[in-house]
Each structure stands twice: as C-alpha cells, then as structure tokens.
mmCIF file of C-alpha atoms in Angstrom:
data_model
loop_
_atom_site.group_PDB
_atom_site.id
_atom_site.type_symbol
_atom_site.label_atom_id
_atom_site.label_comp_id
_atom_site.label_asym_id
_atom_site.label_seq_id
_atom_site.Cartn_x
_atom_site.Cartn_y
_atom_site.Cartn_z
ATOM 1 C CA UNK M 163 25.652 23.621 1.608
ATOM 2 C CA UNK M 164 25.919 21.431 -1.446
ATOM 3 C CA UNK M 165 28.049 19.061 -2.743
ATOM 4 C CA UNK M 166 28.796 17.860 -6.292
ATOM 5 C CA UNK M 167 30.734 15.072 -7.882
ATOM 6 C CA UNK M 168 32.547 15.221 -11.217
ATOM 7 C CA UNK M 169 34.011 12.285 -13.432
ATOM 8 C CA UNK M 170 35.975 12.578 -16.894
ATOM 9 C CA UNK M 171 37.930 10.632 -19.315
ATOM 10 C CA UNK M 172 39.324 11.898 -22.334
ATOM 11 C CA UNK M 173 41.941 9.294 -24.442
ATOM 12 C CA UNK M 174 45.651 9.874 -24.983
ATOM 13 C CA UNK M 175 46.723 10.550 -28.510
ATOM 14 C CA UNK M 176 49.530 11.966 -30.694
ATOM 15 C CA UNK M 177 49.689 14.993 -32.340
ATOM 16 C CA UNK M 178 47.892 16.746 -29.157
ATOM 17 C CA UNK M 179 48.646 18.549 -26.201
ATOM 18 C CA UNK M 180 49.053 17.772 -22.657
ATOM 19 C CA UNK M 181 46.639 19.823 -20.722
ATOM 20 C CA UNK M 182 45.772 19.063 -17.270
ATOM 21 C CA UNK M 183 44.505 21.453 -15.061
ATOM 22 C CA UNK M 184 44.962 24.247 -17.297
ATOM 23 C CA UNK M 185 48.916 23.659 -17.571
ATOM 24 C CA UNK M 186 50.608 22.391 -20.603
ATOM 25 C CA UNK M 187 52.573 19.081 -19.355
ATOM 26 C CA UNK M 188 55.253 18.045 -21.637
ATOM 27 C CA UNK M 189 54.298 14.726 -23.278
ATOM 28 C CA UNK M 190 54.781 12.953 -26.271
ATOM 29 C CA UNK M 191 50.935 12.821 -26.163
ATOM 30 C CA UNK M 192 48.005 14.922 -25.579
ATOM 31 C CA UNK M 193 44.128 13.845 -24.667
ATOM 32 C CA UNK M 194 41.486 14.259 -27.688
ATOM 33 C CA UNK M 195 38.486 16.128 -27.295
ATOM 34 C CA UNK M 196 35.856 19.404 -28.838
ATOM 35 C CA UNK M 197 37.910 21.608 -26.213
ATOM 36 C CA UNK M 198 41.398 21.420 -25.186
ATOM 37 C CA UNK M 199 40.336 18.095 -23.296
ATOM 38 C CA UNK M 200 41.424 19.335 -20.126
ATOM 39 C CA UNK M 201 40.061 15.796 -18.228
ATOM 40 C CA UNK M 202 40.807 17.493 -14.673
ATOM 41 C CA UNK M 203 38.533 20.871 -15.218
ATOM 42 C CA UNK M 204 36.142 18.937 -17.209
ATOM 43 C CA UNK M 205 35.519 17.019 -13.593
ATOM 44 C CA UNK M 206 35.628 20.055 -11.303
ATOM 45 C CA UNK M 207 33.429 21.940 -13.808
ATOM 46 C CA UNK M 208 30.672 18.714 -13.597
ATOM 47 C CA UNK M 209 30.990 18.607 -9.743
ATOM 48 C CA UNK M 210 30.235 22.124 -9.578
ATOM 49 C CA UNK M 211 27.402 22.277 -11.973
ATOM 50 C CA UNK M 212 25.997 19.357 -10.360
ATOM 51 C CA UNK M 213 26.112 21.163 -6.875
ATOM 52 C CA UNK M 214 24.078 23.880 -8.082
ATOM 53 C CA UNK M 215 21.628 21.142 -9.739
ATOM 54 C CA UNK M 216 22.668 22.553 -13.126
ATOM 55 C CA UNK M 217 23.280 19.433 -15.092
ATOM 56 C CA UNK M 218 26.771 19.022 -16.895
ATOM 57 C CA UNK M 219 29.257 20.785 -18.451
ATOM 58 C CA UNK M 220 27.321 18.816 -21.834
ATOM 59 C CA UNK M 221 24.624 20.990 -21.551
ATOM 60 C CA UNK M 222 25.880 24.059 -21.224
ATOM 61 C CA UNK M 223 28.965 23.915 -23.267
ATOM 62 C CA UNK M 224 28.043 21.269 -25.951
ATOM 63 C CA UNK M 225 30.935 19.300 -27.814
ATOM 64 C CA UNK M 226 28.657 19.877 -31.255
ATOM 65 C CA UNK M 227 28.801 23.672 -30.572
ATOM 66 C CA UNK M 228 31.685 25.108 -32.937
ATOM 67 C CA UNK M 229 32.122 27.485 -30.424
ATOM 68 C CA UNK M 230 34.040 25.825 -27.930
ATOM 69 C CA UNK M 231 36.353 24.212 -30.411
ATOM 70 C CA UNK M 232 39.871 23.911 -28.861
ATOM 71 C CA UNK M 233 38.419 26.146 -26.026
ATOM 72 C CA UNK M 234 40.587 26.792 -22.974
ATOM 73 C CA UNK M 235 38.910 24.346 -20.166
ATOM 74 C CA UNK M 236 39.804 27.686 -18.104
ATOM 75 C CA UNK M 237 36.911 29.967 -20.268
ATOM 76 C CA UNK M 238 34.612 27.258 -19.275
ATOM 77 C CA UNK M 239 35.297 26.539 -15.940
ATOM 78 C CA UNK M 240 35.168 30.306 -15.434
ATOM 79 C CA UNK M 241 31.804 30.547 -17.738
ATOM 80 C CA UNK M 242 30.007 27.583 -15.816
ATOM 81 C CA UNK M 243 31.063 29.171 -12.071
ATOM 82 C CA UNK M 244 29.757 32.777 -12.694
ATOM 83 C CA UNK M 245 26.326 30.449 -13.485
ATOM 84 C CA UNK M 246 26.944 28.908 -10.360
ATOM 85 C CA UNK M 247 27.598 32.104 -8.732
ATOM 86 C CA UNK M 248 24.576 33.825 -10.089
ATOM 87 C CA UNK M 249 22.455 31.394 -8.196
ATOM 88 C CA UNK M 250 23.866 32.809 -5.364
ATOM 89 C CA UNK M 251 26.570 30.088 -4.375
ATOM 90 C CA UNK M 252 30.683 29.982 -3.552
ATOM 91 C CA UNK M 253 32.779 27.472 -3.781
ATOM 92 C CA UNK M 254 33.550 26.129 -0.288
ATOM 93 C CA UNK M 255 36.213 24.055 -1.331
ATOM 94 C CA UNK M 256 37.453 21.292 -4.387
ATOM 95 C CA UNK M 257 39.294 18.079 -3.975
ATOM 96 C CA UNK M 258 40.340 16.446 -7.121
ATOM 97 C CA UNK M 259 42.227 13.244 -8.217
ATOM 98 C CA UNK M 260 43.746 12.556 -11.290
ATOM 99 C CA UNK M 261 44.371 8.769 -12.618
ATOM 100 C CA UNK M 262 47.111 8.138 -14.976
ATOM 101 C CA UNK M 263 50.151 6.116 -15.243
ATOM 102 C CA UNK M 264 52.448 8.258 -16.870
ATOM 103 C CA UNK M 265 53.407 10.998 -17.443
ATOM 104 C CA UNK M 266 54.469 11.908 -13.714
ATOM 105 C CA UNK M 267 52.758 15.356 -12.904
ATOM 106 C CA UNK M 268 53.329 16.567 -9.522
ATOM 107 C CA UNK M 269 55.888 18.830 -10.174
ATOM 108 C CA UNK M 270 52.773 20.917 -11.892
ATOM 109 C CA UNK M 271 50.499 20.047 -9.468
ATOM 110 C CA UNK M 272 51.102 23.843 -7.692
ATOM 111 C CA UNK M 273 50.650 25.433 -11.048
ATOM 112 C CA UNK M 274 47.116 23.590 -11.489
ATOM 113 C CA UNK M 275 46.106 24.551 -8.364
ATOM 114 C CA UNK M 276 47.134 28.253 -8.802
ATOM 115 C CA UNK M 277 45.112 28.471 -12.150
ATOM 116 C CA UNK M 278 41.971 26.610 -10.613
ATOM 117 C CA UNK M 279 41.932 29.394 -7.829
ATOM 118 C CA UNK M 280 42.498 32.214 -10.204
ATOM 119 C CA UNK M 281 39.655 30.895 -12.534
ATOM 120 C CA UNK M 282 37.247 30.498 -9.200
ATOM 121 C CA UNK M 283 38.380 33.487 -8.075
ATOM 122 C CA UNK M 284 39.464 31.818 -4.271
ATOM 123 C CA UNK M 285 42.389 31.775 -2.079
ATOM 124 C CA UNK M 286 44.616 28.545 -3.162
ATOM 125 C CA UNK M 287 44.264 26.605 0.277
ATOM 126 C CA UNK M 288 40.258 25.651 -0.919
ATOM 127 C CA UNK M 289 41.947 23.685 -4.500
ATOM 128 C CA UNK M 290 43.379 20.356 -3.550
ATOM 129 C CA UNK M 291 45.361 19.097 -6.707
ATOM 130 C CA UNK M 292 45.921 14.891 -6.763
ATOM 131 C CA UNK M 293 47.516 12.181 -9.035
ATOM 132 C CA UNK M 294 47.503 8.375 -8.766
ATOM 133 C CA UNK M 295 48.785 5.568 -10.803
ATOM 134 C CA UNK M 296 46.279 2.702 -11.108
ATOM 135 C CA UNK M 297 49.422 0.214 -11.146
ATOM 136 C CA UNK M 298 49.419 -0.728 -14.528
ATOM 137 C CA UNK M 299 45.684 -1.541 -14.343
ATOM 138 C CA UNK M 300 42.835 -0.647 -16.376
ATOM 139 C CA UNK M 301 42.657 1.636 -19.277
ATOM 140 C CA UNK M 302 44.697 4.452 -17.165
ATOM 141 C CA UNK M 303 47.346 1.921 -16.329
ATOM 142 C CA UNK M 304 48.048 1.265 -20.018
ATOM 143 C CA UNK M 305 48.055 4.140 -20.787
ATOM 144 C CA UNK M 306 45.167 4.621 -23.154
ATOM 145 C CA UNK M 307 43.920 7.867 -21.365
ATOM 146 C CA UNK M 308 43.195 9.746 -18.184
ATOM 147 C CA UNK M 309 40.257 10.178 -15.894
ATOM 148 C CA UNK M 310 39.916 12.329 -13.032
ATOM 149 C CA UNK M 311 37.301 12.731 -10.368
ATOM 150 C CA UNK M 312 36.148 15.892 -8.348
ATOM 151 C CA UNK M 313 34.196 17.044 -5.668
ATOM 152 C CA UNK M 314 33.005 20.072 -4.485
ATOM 153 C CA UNK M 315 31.535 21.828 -1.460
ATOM 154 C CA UNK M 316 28.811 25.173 -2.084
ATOM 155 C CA UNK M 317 28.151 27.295 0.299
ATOM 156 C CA UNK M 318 25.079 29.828 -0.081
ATOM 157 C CA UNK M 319 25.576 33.679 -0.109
ATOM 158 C CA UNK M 320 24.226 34.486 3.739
ATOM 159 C CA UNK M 321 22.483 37.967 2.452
#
C-alpha cells in the first residue's frame, strides 16, 4: 500500500469558468490557470502521482507545454492514473477537501464524485467529495481563490 497527498490553489477571476471536480459550477467567476484550473483534480492527480513516487502533475503535464492549454483536468487525471496503473497500482480509495467561501457547492458534490470514479475507472463509494468554508479567513475566506487537498490510498496488483 501507498499513500499520497495532494495540495492546489488556483485564484478566482472573471471572465473564467467554474470548474471543480470536473463540473461546471455556476459562478460569476472562474479559477485561472494553463488547464481548465480544475484546483480539486489538480490535488487528487498530485496525491496519486506522489503515491506511485512519480513526482507531480508539473512534471508530467507542464503548464509551459501548449498542449495542455485549457485541457480538461479529466484528460489528465485519466493520463496520469493509466501511469500509475502501469506500475502496477489501483486506487484503494480518495478523500478530498475543498476550501472556499463561496460559491456553495454541495449540491454538485455527487456529480464530482461520479466523474472522479468514471475517470479512475472505480465504483463511486472509494471518491469522497468535501467542501469547507475557512470562515472568512485567509485568502479562501476572501475569496481570492480556492485550494483543495487530497489523499490517496494504492494498493499493488497481487499477480
């Protein structure tokens, strides 16, 4: 078994979507970033690569590469798990958090979990889906951006 720990944070901006967890959340701002900015997979995709001992989602999927402009978080989180899986692990399970003070997402929560388990190809009840305020404090609590931590469990292929 091995476990990994991802951290993000992307700012909030106009003239941007809203993705979190590979849903679109309605919001009169979106987070900036190379990809879609998708703060929640960018976590669970470090805590996964750093399971396997594969560095970051940086060095595989670098923000100067014009490749992954406005990328779906999804394509990578998908790309950077089939590594994963080629070095003969499974995702056990994922617990994530995300930290923001507005807007209010756990109406989507479900949906985010749904697409993590699709993209990881795993039955729902391994993706745990969380949000917290940080009561006004901090970057998060006004409202400059959102962070989000993950963690993840590996479990090796028994051949």
């Amino acid at each position: 078994m091995r476990v990994g720990l991802g951290y993000d944070v992307h700012r909030l901006v106009e003239g941007r979507d809203l993705i979190l967890g590979g849903v679109k959340i309605p919001y009169e701002k979106g987070l900036l970033g190379h990809s879609d900015a998708d703060v929640l997979l960018h976590a669970l995709t470090d805590a996964l690569l750093g399971a396997a001992a594969m560095g970051d989602i940086g060095r595989h999927f670098p923000d100067t590469d014009e490749r992954y402009r406005g990328i779906s978080s999804l394509i990578l989180l998908e790309k950077a798990y089939a590594l994963i899986r080629d070095q003969g692990y499974f995702l056990g399970n994922a617990d994530m958090v995300l930290l923001m003070q507005r807007p209010k997402v756990k109406d989507f929560i479900p949906a985010m979990e749904e697409k993590i388990a699709k993209a990881l190809s795993c039955e729902k009840d391994r993706i745990s889906v969380k949000a917290t305020t940080e009561e006004g404090l901090g970057f998060t609590g006004r409202e400059e951006g959102i962070a989000a931590k993950a963690i993840v469990l590996l479990e090796k292929k028994v051949d």
